Short mmCIF file of C-alpha atoms and ligand atoms in Angstrom, two decimals:
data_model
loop_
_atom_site.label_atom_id
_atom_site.label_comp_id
_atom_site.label_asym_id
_atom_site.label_seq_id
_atom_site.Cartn_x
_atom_site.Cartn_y
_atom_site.Cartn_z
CA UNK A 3 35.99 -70.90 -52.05
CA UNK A 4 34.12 -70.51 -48.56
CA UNK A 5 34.16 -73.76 -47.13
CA UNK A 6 33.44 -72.84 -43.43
CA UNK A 7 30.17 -72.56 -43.62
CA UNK A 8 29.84 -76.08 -45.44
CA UNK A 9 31.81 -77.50 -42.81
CA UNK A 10 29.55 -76.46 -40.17
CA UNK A 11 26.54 -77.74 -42.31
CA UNK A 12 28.41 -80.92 -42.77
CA UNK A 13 29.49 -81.68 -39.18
CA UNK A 14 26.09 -81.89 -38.13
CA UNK A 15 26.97 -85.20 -37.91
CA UNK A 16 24.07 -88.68 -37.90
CA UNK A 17 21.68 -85.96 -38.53
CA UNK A 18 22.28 -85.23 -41.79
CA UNK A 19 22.29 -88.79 -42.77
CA UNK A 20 18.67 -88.43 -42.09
CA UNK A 21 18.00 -85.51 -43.99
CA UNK A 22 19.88 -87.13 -46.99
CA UNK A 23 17.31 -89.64 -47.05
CA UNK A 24 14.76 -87.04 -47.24
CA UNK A 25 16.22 -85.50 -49.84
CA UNK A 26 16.79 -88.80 -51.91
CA UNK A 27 13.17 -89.80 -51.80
CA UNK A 28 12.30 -85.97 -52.72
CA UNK A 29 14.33 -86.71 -55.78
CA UNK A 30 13.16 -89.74 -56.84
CA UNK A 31 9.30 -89.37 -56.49
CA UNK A 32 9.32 -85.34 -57.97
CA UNK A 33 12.18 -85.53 -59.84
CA UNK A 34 13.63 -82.53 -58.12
CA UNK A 35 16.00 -80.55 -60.45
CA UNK A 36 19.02 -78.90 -60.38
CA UNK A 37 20.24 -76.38 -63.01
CA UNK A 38 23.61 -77.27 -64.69
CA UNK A 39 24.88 -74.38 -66.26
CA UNK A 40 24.02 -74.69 -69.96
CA UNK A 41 20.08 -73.96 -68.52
CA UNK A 42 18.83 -77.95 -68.86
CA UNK A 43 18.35 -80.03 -66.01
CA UNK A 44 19.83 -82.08 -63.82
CA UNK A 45 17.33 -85.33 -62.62
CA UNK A 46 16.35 -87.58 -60.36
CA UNK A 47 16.07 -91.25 -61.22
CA UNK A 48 13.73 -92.57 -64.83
CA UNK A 49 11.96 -94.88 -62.79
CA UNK A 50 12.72 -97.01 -65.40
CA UNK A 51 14.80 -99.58 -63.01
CA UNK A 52 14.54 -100.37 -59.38
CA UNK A 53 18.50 -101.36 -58.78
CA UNK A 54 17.96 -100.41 -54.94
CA UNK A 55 19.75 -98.17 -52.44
CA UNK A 56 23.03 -97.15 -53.63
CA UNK A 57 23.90 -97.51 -49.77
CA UNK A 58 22.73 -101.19 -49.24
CA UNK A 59 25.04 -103.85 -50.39
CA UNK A 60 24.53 -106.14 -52.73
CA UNK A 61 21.61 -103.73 -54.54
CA UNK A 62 22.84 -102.89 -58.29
CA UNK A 63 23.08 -99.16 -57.38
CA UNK A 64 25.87 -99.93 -54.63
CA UNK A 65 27.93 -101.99 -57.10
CA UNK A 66 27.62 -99.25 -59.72
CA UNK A 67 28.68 -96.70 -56.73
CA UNK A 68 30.76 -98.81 -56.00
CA UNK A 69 32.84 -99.58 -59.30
CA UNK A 70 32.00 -95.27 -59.94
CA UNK A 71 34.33 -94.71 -56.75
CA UNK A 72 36.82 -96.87 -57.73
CA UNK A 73 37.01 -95.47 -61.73
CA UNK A 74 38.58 -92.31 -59.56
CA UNK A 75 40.57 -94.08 -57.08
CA UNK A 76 42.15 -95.92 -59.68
CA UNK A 77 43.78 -92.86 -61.83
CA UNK A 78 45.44 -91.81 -58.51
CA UNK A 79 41.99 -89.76 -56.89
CA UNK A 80 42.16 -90.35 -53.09
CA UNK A 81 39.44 -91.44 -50.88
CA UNK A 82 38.33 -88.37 -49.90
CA UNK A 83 38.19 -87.23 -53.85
CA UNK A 84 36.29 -89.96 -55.41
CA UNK A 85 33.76 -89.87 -52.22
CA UNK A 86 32.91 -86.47 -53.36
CA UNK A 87 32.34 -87.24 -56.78
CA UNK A 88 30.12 -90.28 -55.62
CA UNK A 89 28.13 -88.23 -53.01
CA UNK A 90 27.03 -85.44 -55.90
CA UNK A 91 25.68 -88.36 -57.75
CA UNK A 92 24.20 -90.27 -54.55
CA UNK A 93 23.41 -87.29 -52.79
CA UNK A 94 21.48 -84.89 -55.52
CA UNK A 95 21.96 -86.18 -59.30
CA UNK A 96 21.34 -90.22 -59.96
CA UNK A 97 20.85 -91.40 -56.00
CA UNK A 98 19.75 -94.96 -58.32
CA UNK A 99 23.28 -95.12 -59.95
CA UNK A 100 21.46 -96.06 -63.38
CA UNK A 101 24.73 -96.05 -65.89
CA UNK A 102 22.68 -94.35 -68.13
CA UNK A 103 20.17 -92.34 -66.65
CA UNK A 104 18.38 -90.21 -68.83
CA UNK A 105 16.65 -86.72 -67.71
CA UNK A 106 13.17 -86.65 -66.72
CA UNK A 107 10.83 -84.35 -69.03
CA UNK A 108 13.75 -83.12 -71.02
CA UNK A 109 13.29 -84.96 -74.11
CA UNK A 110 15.73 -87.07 -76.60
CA UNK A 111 18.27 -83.37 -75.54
CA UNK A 112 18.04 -83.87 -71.95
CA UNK A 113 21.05 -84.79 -69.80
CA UNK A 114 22.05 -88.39 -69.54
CA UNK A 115 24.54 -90.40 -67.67
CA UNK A 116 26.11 -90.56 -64.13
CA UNK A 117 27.71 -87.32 -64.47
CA UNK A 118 24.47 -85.69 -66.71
CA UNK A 119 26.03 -85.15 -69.68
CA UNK A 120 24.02 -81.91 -71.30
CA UNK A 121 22.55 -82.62 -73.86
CA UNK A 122 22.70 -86.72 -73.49
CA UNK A 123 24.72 -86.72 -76.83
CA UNK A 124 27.25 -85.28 -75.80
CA UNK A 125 28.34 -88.58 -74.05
CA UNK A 126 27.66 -90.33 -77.15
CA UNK A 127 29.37 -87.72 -79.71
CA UNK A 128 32.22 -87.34 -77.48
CA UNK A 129 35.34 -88.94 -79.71
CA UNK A 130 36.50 -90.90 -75.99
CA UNK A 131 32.93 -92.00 -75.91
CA UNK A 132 32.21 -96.07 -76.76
CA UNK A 133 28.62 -95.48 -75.79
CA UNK A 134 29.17 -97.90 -73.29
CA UNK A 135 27.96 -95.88 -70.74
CA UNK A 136 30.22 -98.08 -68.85
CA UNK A 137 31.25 -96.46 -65.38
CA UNK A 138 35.07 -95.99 -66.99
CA UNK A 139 33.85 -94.92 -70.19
CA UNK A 140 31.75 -91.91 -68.47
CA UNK A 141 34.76 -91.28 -66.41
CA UNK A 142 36.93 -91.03 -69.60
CA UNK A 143 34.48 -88.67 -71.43
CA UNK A 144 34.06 -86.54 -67.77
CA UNK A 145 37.79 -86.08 -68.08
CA UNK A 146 37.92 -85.25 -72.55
CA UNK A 147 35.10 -82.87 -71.74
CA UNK A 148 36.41 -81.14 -68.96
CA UNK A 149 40.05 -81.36 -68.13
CA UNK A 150 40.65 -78.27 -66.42
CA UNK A 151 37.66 -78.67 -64.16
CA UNK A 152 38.74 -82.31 -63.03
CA UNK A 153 42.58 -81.02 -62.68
CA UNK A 154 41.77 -77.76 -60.32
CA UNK A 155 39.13 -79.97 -58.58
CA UNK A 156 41.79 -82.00 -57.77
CA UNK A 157 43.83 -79.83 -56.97
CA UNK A 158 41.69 -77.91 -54.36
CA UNK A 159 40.46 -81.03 -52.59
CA UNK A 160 44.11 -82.93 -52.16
CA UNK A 161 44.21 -83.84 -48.48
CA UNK A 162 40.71 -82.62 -47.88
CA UNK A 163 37.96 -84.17 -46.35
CA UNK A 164 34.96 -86.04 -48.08
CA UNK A 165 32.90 -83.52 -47.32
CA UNK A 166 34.61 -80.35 -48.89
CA UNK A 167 35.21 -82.83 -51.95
CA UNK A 168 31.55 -83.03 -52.55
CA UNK A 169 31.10 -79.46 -52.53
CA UNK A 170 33.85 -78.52 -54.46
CA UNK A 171 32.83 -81.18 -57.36
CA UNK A 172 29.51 -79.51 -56.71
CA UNK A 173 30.58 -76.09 -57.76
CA UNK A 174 33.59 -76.73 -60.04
CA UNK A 175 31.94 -79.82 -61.88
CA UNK A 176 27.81 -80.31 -61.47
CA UNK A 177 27.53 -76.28 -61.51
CA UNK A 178 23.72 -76.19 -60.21
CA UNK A 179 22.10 -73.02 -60.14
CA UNK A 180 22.53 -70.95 -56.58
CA UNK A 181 19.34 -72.25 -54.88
CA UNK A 182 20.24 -75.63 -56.09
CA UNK A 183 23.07 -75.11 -54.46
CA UNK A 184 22.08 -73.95 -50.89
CA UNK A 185 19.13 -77.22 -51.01
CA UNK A 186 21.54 -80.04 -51.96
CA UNK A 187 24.97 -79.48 -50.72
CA UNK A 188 24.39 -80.91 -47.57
CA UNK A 189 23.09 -84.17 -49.18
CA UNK A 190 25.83 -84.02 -51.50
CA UNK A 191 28.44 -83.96 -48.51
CA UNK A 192 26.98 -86.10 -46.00
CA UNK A 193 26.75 -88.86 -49.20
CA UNK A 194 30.22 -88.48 -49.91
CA UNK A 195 30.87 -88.91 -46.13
CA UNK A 196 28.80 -92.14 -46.83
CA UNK A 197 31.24 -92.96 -49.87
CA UNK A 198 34.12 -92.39 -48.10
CA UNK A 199 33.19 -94.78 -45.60
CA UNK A 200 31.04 -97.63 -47.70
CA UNK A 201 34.10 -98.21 -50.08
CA UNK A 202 37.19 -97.33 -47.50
CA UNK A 203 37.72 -94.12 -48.63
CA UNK A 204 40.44 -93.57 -45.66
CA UNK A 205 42.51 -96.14 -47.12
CA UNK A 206 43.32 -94.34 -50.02
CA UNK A 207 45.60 -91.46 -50.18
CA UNK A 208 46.29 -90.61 -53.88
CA UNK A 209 48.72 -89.88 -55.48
CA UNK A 210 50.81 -87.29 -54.76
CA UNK A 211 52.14 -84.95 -57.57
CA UNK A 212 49.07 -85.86 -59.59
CA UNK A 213 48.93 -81.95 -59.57
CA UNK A 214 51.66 -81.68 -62.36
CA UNK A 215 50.15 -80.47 -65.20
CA UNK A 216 48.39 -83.37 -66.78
CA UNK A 217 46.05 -81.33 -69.50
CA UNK A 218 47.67 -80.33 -72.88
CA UNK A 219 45.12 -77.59 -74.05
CA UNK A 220 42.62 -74.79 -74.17
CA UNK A 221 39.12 -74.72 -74.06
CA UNK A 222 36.36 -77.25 -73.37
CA UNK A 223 34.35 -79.24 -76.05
CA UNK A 224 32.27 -76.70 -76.48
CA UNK A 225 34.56 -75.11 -78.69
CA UNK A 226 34.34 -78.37 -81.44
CA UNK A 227 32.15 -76.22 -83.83
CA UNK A 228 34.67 -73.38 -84.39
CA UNK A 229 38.03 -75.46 -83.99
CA UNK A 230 36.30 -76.95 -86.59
CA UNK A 231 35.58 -73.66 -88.97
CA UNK A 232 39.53 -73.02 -88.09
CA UNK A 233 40.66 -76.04 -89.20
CA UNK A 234 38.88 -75.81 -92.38
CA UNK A 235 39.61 -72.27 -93.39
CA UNK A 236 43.68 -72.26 -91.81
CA UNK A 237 45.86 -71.69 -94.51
CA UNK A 238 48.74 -73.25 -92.78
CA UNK A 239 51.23 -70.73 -94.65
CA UNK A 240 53.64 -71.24 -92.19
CA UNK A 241 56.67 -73.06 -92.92
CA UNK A 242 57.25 -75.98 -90.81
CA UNK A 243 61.09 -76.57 -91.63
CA UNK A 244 63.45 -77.99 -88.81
CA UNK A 245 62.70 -78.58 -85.78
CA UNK A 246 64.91 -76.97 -83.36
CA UNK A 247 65.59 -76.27 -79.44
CA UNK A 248 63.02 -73.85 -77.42
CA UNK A 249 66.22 -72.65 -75.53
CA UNK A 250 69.72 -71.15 -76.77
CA UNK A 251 71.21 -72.70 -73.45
CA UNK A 252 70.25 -76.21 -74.46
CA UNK A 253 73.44 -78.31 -75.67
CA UNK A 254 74.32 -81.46 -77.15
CA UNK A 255 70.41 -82.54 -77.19
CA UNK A 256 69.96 -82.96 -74.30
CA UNK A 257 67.36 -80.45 -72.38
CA UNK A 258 67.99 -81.52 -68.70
CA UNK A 259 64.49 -82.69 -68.34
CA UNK A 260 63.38 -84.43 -65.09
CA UNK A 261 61.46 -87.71 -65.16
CA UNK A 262 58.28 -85.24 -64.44
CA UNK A 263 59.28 -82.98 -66.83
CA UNK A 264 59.13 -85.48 -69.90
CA UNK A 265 56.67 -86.78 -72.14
CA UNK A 266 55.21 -89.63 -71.74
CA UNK A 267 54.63 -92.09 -68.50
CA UNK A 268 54.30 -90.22 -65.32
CA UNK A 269 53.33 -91.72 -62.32
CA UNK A 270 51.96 -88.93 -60.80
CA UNK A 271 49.84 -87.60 -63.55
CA UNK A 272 46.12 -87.85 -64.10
CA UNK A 273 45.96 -90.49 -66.69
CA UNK A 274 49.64 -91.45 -66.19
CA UNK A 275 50.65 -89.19 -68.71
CA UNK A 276 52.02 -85.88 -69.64
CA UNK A 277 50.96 -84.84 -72.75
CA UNK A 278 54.36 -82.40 -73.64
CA UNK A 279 57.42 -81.14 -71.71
CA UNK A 280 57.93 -78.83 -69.28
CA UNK A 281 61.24 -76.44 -69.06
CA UNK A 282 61.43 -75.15 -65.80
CA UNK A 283 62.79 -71.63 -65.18
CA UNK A 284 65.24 -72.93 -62.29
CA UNK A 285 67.72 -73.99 -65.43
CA UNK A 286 65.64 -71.66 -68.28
CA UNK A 287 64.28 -68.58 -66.33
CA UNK A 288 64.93 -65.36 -67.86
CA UNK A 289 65.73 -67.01 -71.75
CA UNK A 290 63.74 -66.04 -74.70
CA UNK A 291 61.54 -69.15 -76.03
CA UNK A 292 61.90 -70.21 -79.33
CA UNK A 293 59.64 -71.74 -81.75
CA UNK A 294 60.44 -75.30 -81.75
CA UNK A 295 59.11 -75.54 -85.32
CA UNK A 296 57.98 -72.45 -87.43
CA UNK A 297 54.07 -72.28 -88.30
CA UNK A 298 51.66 -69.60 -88.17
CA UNK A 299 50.24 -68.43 -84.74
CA UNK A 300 46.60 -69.21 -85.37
CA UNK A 301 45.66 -68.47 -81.56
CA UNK A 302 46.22 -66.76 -78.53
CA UNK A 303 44.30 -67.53 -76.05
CA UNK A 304 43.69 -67.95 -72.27
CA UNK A 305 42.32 -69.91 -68.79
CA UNK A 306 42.93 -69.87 -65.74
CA UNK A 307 45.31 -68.19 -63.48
CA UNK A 308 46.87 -70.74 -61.46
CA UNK A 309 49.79 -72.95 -62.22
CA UNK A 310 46.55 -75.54 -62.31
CA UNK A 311 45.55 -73.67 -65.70
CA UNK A 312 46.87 -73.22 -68.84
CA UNK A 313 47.18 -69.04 -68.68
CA UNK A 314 47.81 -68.22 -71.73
CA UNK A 315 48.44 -69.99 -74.55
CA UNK A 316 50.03 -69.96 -77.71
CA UNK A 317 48.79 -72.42 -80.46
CA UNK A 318 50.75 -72.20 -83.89
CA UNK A 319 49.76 -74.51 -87.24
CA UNK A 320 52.80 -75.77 -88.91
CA UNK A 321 52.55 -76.65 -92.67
CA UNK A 322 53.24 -80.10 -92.81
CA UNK A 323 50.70 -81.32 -90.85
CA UNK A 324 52.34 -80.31 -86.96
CA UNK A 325 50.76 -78.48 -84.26
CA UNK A 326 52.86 -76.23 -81.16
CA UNK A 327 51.61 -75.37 -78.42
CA UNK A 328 53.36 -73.01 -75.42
CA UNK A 329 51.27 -72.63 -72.39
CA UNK A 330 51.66 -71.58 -68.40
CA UNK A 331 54.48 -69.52 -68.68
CA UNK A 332 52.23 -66.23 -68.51
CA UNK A 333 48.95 -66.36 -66.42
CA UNK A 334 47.71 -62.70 -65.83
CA UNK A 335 47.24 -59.54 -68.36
CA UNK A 336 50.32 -57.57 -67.59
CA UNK A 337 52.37 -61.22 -67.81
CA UNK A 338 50.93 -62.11 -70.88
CA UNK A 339 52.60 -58.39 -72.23
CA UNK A 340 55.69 -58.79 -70.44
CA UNK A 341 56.48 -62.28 -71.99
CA UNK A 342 54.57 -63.38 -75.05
CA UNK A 343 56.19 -61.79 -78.43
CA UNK A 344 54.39 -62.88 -80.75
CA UNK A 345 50.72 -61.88 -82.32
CA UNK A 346 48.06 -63.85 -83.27
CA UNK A 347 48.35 -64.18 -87.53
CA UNK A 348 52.02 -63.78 -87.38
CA UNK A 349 54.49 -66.51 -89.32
CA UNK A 350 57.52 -67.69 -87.25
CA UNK A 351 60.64 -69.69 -88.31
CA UNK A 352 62.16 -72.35 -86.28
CA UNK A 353 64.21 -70.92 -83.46
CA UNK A 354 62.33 -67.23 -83.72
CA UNK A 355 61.44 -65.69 -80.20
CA UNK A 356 57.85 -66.54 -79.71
CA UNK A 357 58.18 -65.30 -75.39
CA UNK A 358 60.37 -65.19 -72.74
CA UNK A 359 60.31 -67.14 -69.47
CA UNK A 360 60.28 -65.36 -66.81
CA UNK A 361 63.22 -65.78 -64.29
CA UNK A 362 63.03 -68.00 -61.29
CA UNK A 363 61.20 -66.48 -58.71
CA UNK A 364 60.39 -63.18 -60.43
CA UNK A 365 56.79 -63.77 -61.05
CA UNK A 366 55.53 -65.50 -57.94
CA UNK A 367 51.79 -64.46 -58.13
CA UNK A 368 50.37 -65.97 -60.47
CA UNK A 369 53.38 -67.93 -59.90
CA UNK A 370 55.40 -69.36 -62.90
CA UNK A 371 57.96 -71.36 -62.68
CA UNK A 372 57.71 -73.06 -66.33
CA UNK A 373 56.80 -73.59 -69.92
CA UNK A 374 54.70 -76.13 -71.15
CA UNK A 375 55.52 -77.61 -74.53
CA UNK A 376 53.09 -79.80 -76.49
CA UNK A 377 53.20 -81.09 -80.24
CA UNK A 378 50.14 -82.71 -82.15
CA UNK A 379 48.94 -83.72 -85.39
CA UNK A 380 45.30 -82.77 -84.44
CA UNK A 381 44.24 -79.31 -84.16
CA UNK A 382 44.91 -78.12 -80.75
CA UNK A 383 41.52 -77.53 -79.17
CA UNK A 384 40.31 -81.18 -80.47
CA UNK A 385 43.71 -82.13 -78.94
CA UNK A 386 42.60 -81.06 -75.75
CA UNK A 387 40.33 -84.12 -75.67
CA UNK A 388 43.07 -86.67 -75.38
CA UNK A 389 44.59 -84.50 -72.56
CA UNK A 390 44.55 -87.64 -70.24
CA UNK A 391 45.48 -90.76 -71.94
CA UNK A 392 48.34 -91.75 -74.57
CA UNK A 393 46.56 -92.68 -77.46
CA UNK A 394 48.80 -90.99 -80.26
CA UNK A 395 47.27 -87.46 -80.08
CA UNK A 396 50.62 -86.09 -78.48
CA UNK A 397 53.94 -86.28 -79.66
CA UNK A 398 57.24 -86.24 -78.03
CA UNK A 399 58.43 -82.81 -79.03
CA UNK A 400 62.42 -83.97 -77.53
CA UNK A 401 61.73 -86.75 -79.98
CA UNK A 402 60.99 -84.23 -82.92
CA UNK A 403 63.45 -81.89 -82.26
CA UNK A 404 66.39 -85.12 -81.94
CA UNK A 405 64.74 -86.49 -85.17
CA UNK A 406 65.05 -83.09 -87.02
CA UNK A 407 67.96 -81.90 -85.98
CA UNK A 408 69.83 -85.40 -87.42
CA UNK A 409 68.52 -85.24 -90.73
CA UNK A 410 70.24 -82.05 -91.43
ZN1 ZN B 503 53.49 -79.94 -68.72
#
C-alpha cells in the first residue's frame, strides 16, 4: 500500500487537528457519507443523542472511545493499532461514538453500529452477536465477520504509527469509495493520532507473534446463504473411519508440536487461541499430507496470498458428523498444482495423500513454511465465525487422532 503520501498528509502536524474539526461538524450537520463497499452508506451521527465530543473527557462519546480503544488493546492490538481503528470512527464514521448508531436516510437496511455494520442486521443476525451493541460485543462480531481483514490489518500496521493504522483500517476494513477516500483520510489519521494520545496509545506495544495464524477458515459471512445450500444438499458419503497421522514421519503420537503450533491457548494469538495445528515444514517439508480422517472433499477454495491468508484451502465432510480442513500450505496458482492432490468431489480414506508440503525453504514467495490443520463439527465456512474465541467450534485434531488411534 502507498503510505508516503499519507504520511506527508498526516505530518502536517496541529493543522490537521483543525481541519478534523471541520470535517466532524461537516459530518454531523449533512450527514456526509462514505461508500462501504456493498454500495450503502456509511453516516454521520442520528442526532438522536448529544453524548458530546468524543475528545473531551468526561462526555459519553470519550468513555465509549474510550472503552472502543481498549476492546483492541485488550486482545493484544497495540497503541498505535487500536488508535487507528478509533480515529476511522472519530475521524469519518460515528465522530458521536453512539454504540448503536444507525444510518441516516437508509432505512430499517441501513448500516448500524460503531463499525457500520451493512445492512444493520447483520450485527444483530451475526451468531457472536448478543445485540448488545456493547463496545466488546461489536468488536466480537467485527472479528466473526471479518477475520482475515482484522488479521492482515494487523499484520501490516505492527510497529506502525497511529497514523498509517488509520489508513490502513480505512482501506482494509471501512472500504469507502475512492473519493471518500482522498476527503477523509486525513481526519481519519490525525483522529487516531488523537487516540493514540487521549488513551496512552504509546504505552502499549502489543503483542508480539499475534501474527500466527489465528483464523481457522475461508470466506466471510457473506457466504452463510450457500454454506447453507451445501450443508443441506452434502451427502457426506465419505467414510469417516479412524483418525490417523497427517505425516508418515510422525511416531509414537507425538507430532513435535511447539507451544505455538498447538491447539488451544496461545498467548500470542488474536483471541488467545489457535483454532487447529500447524506442522511446520522445518521437521515435515517435502512429506506428502495425509487425510487425518477420510470424508469427501466438498471444497477447494482460496484467499489470500500471504502467510497472513489462508491460500488455498481444502475443506472435506466426514460422515459422522467431522469436518477437515488443510490450509496455507499452497498460496499461488502454480503452488496450488504443485502440492494439492486431491479434487474437489473426490472420497479419501484416512491416511490417503490429500498434498504435499513443500520443503523448507523451497517455496519462499508466497512463502510457506507450514500446514494448517483444523477439525469442526460445524460446516467449515460457518466455522470461520468462531475463528477467534474457544467456544467449542474447534476441536483438537492431536486429541482426535490420540483418541482414534487407541480405540483400535
Ligand atoms: Zn494455524
Amino acid at each position: 500500500m502507498g503510505k508516503k503520501k499519507y504520511w506527508i498528509i498526516g505530518g502536517i502536524g496541529a493543522g490537521i487537528i483543525t481541519f478534523l474539526i471541520v470535517i466532524m461538524a461537516i459530518l454531523t450537520l449533512f450527514s456526509s457519507k462514505s461508500c462501504k463497499s456493498g454500495g450503502t452508506v456509511d453516516s454521520g451521527s442520528t442526532g438522536t443523542s448529544a453524548t458530546g465530543s468524543w475528545t473531551q473527557q468526561g462526555t459519553e462519546a470519550y468513555k465509549n472511545a474510550e472503552a472502543t480503544f481498549k476492546s483492541w488493546t485488550s486482545i493484544g492490538m497495540s497503541g498505535a493499532q487500536a488508535a487507528g481503528i478509533v480515529g476511522n470512527i472519530g475521524g469519518a464514521e460515528d465522530p458521536g461514538f453512539v454504540l448503536d448508531q444507525a444510518e441516516i436516510g437508509a432505512g430499517a437496511e441501513g448500516g448500524g453500529g460503531l463499525y457500520q455494520f451493512t445492512p444493520k442486521s447483520k450485527y444483530l443476525t451475526s451468531p457472536k452477536s448478543d445485540k448488545s451493541w456493547s463496545v466488546e460485543n461489536q468488536r466480537d462480531v467485527v472479528m466473526a465477520l471479518e477475520p482475515q481483514t482484522v488479521k492482515a490489518y494487523f499484520k501490516e500496521t505492527k510497529g506502525g504509527t497511529p497514523e498509517d493504522a488509520a489508513t490502513a483500517w480505512m482501506n482494509g476494513y471501512e472500504r469507502p469509495s475512492p473519493s471518500a477516500r482522498a476527503n477523509t483520510n486525513s481526519a481519519r489519521r490525525a483522529a487516531a493520532r488523537k487516540a493514540y494520545e487521549l488513551f496512552g496509545g504509546a504505552n502499549i506495544s502489543g503483542s508480539d507473534s499475534i501474527l500466527g495464524d489465528a483464523t481457522g477458515t475461508a470466506d466471510s459471512g457473506s457466504n452463510t446463504q450457500n454454506d447453507e445450500n451445501q450443508c443441506s444438499t452434502s451427502s457426506g458419503d465419505g467414510a469417516g473411519g479412524d483418525w490417523g497421522w497427517p505425516f508418515a514421519s510422525i511416531k509414537n503420537n507425538d507430532p513435535g508440536l511447539s507451544a505455538e503450533q498447538q491447539f488451544g491457548y496461545s498467548a500470542s494469538r488474536m483471541g488467545n487461541f489457535h483454532d487447529g495445528i500447524d506442522l511446520g515444514d522445518a521437521r515435515y517439508g517435502g512429506q506428502e499430507i495425509k487425510a487425518i480422517h477420510g470424508g469427501k472433499v466438498y471444497k477447494i477454495g482460496h484467499k489470500g496470498y500471504t502467510q497472513s491468508d489462508l491460500g488455498y484451502y481444502i475443506f472435506i465432510k466426514s460422515d459422522d458428523g467431522y469436518y477437515e480442513v488443510y490450509q496455507e500450505f499452497a498460496f499461488s496458482e502454480a503452488q496450488a498444482s504443485k502440492y494439492i492432490k486431491v479434487k474437489e468431489g473426490d472420497t479419501v480414506k484416512t491416511g490417503d495423500v490429500i498434498g504435499i508440503l513443500p520443503k523448507n525453504g523451497s517455496e519462499t514467495s508466497p512463502l510457506v513454511n507450514h500446514v494448517h490443520i483444523g477439525v469442526s463439527k460445524k460446516e467449515l465456512s460457518a466455522a470461520e465465525l468462531s475463528a477467534f474465541s474457544n467456544d467449542g467450534t474447534w476441536l483438537d485434531p492431536v486429541q482426535l487422532i490420540k483418541g482414534g488411534q487407541s480405540k483400535k
